[in-house]
XYZ file of C-alpha atoms in Angstrom:
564
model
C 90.609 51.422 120.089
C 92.892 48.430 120.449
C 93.600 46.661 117.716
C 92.619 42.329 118.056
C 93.547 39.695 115.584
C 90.025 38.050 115.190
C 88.735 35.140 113.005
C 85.261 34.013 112.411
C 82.745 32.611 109.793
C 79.170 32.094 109.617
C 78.057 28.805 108.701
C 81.432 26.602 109.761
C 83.105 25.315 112.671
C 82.757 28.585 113.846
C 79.026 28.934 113.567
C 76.776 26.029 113.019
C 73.094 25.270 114.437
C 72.720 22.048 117.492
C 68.987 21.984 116.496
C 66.124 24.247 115.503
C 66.478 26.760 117.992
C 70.302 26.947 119.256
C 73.191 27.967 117.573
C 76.835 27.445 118.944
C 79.118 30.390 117.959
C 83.140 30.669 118.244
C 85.240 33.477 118.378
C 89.101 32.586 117.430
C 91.400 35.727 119.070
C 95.308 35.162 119.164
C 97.062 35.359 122.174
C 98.659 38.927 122.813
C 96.108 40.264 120.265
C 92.983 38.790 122.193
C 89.939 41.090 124.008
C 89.406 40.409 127.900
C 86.062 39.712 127.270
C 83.710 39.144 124.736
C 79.642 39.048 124.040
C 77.870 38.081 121.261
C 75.080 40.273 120.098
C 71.872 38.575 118.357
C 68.570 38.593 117.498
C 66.138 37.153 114.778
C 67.860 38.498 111.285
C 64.993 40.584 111.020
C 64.368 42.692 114.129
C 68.450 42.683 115.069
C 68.719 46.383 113.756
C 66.003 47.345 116.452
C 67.352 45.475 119.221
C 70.731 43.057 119.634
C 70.395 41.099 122.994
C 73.715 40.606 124.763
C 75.099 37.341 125.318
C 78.357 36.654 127.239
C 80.749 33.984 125.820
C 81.429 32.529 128.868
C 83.874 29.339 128.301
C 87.263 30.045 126.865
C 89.501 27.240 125.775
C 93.262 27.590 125.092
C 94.861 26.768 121.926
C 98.629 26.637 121.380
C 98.445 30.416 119.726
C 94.902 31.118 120.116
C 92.324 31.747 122.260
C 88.635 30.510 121.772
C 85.487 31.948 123.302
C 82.434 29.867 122.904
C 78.693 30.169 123.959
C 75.190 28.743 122.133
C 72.743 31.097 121.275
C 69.046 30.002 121.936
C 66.009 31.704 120.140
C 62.582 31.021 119.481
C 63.075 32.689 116.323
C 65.708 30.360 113.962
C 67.070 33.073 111.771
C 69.797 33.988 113.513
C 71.587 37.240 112.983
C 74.553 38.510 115.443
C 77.845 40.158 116.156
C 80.369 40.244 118.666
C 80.999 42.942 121.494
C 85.137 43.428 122.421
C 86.348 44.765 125.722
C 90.100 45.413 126.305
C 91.791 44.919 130.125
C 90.508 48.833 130.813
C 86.741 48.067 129.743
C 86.911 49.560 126.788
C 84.278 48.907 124.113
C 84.650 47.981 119.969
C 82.636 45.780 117.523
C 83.450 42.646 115.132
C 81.264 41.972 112.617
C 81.517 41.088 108.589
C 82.974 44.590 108.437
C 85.712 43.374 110.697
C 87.020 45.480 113.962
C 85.136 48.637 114.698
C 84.501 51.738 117.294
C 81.174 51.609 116.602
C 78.241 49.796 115.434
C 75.243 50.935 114.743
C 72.433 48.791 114.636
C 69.480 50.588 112.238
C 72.096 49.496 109.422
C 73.285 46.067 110.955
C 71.694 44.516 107.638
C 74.452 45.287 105.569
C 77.034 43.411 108.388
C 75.537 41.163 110.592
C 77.033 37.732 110.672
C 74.049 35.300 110.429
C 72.851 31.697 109.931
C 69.897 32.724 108.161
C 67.671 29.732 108.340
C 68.254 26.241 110.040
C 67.486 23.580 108.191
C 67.163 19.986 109.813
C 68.894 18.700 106.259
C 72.136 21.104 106.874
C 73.048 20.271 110.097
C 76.106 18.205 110.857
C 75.570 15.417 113.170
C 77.190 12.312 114.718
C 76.171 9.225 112.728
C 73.571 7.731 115.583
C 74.516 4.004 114.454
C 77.963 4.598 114.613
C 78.415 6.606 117.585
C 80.862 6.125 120.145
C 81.355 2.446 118.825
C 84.906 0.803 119.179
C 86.673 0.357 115.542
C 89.043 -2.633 115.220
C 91.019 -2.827 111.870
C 92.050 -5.631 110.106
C 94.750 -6.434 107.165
C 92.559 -9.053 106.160
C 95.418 -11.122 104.928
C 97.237 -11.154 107.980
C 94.635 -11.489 110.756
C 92.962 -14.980 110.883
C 93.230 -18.304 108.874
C 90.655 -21.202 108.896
C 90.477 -24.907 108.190
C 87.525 -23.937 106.081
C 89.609 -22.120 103.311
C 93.008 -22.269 102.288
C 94.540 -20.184 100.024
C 97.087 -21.925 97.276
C 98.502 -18.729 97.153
C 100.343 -18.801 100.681
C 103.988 -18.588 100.687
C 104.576 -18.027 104.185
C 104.762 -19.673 107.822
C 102.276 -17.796 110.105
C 104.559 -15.138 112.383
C 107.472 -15.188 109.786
C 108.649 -11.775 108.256
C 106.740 -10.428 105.995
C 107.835 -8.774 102.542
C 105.930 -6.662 99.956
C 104.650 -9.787 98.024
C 103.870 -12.186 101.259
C 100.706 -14.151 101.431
C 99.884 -15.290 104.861
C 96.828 -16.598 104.138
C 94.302 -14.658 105.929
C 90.683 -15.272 104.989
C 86.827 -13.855 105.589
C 86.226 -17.597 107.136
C 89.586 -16.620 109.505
C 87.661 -13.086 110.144
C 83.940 -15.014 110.836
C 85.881 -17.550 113.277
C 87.142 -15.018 115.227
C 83.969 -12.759 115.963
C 83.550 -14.087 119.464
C 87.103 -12.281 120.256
C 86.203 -9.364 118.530
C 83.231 -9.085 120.708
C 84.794 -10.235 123.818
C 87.308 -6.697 123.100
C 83.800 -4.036 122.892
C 84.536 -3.995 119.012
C 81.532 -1.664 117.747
C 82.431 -2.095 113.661
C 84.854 -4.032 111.700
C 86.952 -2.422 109.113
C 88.639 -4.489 106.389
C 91.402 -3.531 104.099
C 90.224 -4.128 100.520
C 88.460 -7.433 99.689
C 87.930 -7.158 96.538
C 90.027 -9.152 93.380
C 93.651 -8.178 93.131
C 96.878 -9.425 92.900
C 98.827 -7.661 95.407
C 98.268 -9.267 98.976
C 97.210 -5.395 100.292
C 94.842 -5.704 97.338
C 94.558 -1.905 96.730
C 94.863 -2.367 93.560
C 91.693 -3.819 92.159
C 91.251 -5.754 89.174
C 87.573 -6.713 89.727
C 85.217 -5.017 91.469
C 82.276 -7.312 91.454
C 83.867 -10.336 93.327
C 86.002 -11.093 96.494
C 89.505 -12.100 96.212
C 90.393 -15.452 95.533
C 92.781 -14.863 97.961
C 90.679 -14.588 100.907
C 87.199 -16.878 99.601
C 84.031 -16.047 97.628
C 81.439 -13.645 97.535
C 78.891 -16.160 99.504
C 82.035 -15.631 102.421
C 81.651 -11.720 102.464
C 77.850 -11.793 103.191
C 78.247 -14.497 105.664
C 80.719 -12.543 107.564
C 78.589 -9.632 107.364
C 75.667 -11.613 108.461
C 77.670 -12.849 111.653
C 78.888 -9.503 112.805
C 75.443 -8.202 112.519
C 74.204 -11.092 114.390
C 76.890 -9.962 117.092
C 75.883 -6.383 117.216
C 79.413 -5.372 115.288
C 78.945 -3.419 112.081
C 80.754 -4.098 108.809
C 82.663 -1.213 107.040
C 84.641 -1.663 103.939
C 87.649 -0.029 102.402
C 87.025 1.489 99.183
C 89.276 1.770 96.214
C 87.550 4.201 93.998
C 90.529 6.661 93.007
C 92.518 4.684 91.051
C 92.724 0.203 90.269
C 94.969 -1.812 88.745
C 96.727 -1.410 85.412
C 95.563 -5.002 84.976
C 91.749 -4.254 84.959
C 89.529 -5.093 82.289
C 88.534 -1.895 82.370
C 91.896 -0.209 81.721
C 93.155 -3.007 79.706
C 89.814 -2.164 77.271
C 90.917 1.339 76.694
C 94.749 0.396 76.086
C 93.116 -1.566 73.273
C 90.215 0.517 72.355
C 91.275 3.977 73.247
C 88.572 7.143 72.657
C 86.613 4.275 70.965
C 86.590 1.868 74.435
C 83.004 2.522 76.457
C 85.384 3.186 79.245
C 87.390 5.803 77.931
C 86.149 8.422 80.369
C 87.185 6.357 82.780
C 90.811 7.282 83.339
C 92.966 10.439 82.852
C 95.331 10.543 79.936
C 96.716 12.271 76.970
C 96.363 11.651 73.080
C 94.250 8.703 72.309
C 95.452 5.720 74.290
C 96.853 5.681 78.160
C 100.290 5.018 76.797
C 102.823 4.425 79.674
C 104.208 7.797 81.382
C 100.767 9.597 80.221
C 98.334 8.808 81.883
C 98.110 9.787 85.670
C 98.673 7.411 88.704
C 97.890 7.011 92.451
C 101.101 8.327 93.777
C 103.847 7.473 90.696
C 102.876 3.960 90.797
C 101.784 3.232 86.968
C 100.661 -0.180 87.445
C 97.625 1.785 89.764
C 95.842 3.914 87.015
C 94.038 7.050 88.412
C 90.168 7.102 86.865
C 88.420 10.525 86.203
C 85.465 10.946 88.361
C 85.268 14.645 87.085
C 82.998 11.931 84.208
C 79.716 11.584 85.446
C 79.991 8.434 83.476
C 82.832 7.271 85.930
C 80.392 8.448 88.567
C 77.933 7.183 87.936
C 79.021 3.872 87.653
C 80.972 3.894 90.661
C 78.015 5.306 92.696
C 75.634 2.332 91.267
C 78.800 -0.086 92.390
C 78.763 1.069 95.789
C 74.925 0.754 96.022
C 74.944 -2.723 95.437
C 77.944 -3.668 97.705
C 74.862 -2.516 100.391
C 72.207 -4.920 98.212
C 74.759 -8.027 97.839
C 76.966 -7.705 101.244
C 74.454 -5.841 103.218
C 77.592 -3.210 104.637
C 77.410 -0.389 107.420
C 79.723 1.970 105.687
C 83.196 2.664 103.162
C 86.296 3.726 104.214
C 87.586 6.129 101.257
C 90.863 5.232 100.073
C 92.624 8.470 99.238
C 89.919 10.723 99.746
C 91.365 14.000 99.180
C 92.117 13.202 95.744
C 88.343 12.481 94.406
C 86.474 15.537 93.563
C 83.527 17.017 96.190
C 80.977 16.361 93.389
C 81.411 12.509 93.544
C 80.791 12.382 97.113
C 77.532 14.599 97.283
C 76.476 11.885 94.492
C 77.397 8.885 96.827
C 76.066 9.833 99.853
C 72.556 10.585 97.982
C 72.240 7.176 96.725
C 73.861 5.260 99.927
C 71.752 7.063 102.223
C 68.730 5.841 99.617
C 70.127 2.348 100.779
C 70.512 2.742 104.604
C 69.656 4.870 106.935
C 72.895 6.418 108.095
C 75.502 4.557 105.849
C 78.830 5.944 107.613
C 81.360 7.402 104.925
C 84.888 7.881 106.451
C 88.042 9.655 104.150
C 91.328 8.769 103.948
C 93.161 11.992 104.591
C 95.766 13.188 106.870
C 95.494 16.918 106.870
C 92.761 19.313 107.976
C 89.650 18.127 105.289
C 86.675 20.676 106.244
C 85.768 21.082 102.736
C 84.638 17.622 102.557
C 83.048 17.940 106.153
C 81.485 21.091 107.054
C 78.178 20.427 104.858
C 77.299 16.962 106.256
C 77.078 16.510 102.492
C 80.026 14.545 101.401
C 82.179 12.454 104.655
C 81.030 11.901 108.037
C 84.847 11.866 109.322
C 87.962 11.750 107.845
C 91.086 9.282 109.277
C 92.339 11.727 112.306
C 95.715 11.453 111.713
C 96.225 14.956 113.028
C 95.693 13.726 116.527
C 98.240 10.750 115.741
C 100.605 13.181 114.986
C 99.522 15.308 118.606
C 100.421 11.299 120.362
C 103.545 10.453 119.002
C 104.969 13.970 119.399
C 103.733 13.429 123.175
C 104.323 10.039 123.709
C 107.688 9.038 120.715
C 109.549 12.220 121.230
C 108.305 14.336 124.023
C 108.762 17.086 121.751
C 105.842 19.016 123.126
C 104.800 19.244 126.991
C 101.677 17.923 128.734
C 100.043 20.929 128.984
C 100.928 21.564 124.739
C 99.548 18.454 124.242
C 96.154 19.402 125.790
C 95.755 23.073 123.606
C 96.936 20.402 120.557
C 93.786 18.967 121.040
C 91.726 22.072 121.595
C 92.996 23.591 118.090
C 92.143 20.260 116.601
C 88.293 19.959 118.228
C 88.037 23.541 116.817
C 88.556 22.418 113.655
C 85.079 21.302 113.199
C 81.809 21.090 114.115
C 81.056 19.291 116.950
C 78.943 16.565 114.989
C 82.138 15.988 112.822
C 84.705 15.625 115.985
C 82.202 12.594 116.540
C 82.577 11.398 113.526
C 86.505 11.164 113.439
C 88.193 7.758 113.261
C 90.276 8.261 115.731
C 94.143 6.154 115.476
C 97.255 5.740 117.040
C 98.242 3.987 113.976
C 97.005 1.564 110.274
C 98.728 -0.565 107.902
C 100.359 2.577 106.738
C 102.216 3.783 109.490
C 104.547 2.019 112.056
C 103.182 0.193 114.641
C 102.684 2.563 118.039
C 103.992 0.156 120.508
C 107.666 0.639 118.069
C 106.796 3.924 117.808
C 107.227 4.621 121.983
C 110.529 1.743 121.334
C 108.103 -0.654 123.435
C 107.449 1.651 126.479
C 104.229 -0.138 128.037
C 103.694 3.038 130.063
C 103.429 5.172 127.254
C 101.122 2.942 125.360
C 98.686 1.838 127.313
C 98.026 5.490 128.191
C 97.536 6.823 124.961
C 95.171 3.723 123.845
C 93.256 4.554 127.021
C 93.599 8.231 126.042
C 92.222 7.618 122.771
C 89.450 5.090 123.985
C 87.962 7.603 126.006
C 87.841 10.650 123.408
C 85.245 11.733 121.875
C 84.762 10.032 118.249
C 85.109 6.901 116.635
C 88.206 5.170 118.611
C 89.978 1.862 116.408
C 92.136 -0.482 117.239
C 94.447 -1.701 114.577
C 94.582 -5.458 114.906
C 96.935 -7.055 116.939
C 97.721 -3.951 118.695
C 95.955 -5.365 121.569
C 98.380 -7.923 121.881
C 101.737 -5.801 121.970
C 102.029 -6.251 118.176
C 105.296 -4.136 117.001
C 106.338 -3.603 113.416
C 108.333 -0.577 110.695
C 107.431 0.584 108.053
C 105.019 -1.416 105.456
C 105.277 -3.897 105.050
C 106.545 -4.588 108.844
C 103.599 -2.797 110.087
C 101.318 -5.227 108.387
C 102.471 -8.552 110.104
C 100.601 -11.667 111.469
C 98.591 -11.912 114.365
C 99.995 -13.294 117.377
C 97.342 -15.534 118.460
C 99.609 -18.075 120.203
C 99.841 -17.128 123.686
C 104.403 -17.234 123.502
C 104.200 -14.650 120.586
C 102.303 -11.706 123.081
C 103.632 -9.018 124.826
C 101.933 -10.101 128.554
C 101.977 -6.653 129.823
C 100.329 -5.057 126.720
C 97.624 -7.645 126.532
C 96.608 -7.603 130.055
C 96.390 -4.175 129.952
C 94.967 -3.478 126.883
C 92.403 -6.069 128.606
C 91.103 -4.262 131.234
C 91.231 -1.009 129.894
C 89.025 -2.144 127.210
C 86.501 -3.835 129.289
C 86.314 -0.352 131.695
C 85.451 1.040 128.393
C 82.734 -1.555 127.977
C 81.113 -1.182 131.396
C 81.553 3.025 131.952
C 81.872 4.720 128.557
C 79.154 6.843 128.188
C 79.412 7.733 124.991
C 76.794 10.464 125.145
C 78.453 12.254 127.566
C 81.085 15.395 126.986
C 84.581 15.144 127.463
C 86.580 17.851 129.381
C 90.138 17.492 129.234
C 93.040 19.531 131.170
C 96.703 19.868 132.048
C 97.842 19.570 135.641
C 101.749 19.557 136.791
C 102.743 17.377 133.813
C 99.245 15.403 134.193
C 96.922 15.122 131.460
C 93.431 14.668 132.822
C 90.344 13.572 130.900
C 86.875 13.372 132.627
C 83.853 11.833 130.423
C 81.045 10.412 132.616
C 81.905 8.829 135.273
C 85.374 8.486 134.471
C 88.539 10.308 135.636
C 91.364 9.344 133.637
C 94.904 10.406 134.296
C 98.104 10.097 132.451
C 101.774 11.196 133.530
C 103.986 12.966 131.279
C 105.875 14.511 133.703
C 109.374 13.455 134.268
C 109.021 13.595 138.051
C 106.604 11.523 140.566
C 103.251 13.101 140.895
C 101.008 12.582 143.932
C 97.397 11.654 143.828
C 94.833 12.992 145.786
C 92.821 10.335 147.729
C 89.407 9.172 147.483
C 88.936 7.849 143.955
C 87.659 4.502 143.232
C 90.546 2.845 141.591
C 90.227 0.782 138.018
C 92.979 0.529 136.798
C 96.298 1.849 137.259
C 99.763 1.556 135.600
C 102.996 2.686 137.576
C 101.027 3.575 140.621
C 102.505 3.137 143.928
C 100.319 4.304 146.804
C 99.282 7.820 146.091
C 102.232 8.723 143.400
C 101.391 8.283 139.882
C 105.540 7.824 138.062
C 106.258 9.204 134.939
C 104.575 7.120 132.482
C 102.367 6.227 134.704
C 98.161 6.034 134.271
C 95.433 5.016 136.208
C 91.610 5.232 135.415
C 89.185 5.864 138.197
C 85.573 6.804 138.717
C 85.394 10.129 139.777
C 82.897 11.595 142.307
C 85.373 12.207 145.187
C 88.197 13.996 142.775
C 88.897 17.689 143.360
């Protein structure tokens, strides 16, 4: 028997139910190590040990090390029980199951190994949030995006456009936000994400002194629920950034148990030795001590930060939170929070910060709908910055990252070139307009929840924060022509021909990255030679075309019913 290096689990990414009756299964091999062929055996958990039906896994995608065979199981019956069938390059037969690889496998005691989903509930399955799918994301520093006549902060120590340091106020307002819905709309922008609103003294306002009232900084409560009132009125949804893991040092909260210690009603609230938070012992977001880290291991803490989030739907009327360093809060706090928010509204959209793979939070459909995909940043600017990887690496990057997770999740994924804490993309590529407008359309036309950080549109460059985190360029002088016109029509193909229900396939070709979803071929050069283009597609847009050859850098986006 030959010997394969095999991975799979019931009841993940590698087994999970598309409704009552169907069941997609995946079958991870390494390359070198990886059967010719495989077929999944299954029946109804309780007849399998009289008779398995054979199944073959037909579609096998590529991964950088691994292979990945693929098929969905239907049955009448949804208790699914199942193993896999191995053939080597001379036919021969062996079995994979919970018992691992084997000659043989007999089925009258299959009970004992069968892999199985046992019972599909509706409740378990992992879907992509209906309100929010396929909608276009736009991001905004809120301090740095828009002012307005209507509110002026006496805070502002800055011209508009000038550098920025760590303790600039540009003035940036909700009322600057509201004024400027009828661009945001004029872009496809599905939902609006702000950067924390809420009372602070920083001007990134991460660290929160008051949780009950918008910052002074950028106007009053009455502000927030207008804005949210206008982008509903617009068809955008409102999601806000939530600051739950840790506040400021300066909170009344905090500053009560400095004073009160075990005796404060908030003592539970933080994490700390001996009986007061003295300085160097009490943990921190990061080692920052003026940002206090609370405990939500308290249900107290819980609780009271599950009741606060309730009532930013009640008072603001919001679409969903954006969970400011999500891998840090416990699972337990999130179950809680989605329970209550989905009490609120239907579908309430809860996206993590975190940059690494995050299925424990994801794989239940119990805690986050997505997570921040920085992975597939990473996959871009090792494409697009360094050319460290090839086209066709590129391609299996993103077929080990879709295998990550369920389908339902991969829809779910806010997916970025770049935020206010990472350098802008356009410095990243050291202002190549090739490069960029070919990953944004790359990214556009994904699968998942695509957004735009603000100003990137424009040709917006910046370092490292706070560089990253500059002013809009709204006068005309201060954009990058090539970027904006571009960015322009790529987003309004993506208005008129996304169909977001559709499946993407996506493929290397001669240094040419190829992505087909709907009606739309798009295709992006990372080849350092000229590449010709076959004839007969309906031309949309194009970058570094010239007749039929596409140059390196190049991109064009097409319809595609003529493309072989």
């Amino acid at each position: 028997m030959e010997r394969f290096i095999l991975e799979h689990h019931s009841d993940s990414p590698f087994s999970f139910p598309l409704d009552g009756h169907s069941l997609r299964v995946r079958l991870k091999a390494w390359k070198g190590f990886a059967p010719s062929r495989v077929e999944v055996l299954h029946n109804c958990k309780y007849r399998f040990h009289e008779e398995a039906f054979p199944q073959e896994m037909e579609e096998i995608e590529e991964g950088e090390d691994c292979l990945y065979f693929q098929t969905t199981i239907h049955q009448e019956d949804p208790r699914f029980a199942y193993a896999f069938r191995l053939y080597d390059k001379e036919g021969n037969v062996s079995y994979f199951s919970e018992l691992g690889q084997t000659e043989r496998y007999p089925l009258k005691e299959s009970f004992y190994s069968f892999f199985q989903m046992p019972a599909v509930s509706e409740s378990d399955m992992v879907k992509a949030n209906p309100r929010f799918r396929g909608r276009l994301f736009y991001q905004v520093f809120v301090d740095r995006f828009a002012t307005s006549e209507a509110f002026l902060n006496p805070r502002t120590n800055m011209e508009w456009g000038d550098p920025v340091t760590p303790k600039s106020i540009a003035g940036g307002s909700l009322r600057g936000i509201e004024e400027k819905i009828p661009y945001l709309k004029s872009l496809g922008v599905g939902a609006l994400y702000l950067t924390p609103v809420f009372e602070s003294p920083s001007n990134h306002k991460y660290d929160t002194t008051d949780y009950l009232h918008v910052a002074k900084d950028f106007g009053t409560d009455e502000d927030l629920r207008r804005l949210s009132e206008k982008c509903h009125e617009a068809g955008i949804l409102l999601v806000l950034d939530a600051v739950y893991n840790h506040m400021s040092d300066q909170n009344p909260l905090f500053q009560d148990v400095l004073l009160r210690g075990r005796e404060s009603q908030y003592s539970d609230f933080f994490r700390y030795e001996g009986d007061l938070p003295r300085k160097g012992h009490y943990e921190t977001f990061s080692f920052c001590e003026y940002m206090p880290r609370t405990n939500l291991d308290s249900k107290k803490t819980r609780d009271w930060f599950v009741r606060y989030a309730c009532s930013l739907v009640d008072r603001f009327d919001i679409d969903g939170l954006r969970l400011d360093v999500a891998d840090e809060i416990p699972h337990r706090f999130y179950r809680e929070l989605r329970l209550a928010l989905e009490e609120k509204k239907e579908d309430f959209l809860l996206i993590g910060e975190n940059w690494h793979e995050a299925s424990s939070y994801l794989d239940k459909g119990d805690e986050l709908d997505g997570v921040m995909n920085y992975p597939l940043t990473k996959a871009f600017l090792d494409l697009e910055r360094d050319r460290d990887i090839s086209a066709s690496s590129f391609v299996k990057r993103l077929v080990d990252l879709r295998m990550r997770y369920k389908d339902g999740t991969n829809r779910n994924l806010l997916n970025l070139l770049g935020s206010h804490d990472t350098y802008r993309f356009l410095t990243e590529v050291k202002g190549n307009a090739g490069r960029f407008l070919g990953s944004y359309a790359l990214l556009l036309f994904l699968e998942g929840l695509p957004c735009l950080y603000y100003g990137d549109e424009m040709g917006l460059e910046g370092g490292y924060d706070p560089d990253s985190r500059r002013c809009f360029p709204w006068r005309e002088e201060d954009q990058n022509p090539e970027i904006r016109e571009g960015m322009r029509k790529i987003l309004s193909i993506r208005k008129e021909y996304l169909d977001v229900l559709s499946p993407e396939t996506i493929e290397e070709r001669d240094g040419l990255i190829l992505l087909r979803r709907g009606k739309v071929l798009l295709i992006l050069s990372a080849s350092p030679l000229p590449r010709p283009i076959h004839e007969g597609v309906r031309l949309l847009y194009s970058h570094s075309l010239k007749g039929n050859t596409l140059f390196p850098d190049g991109l064009l986006i097409a319809l595609q019913e003529d493309f072989q």
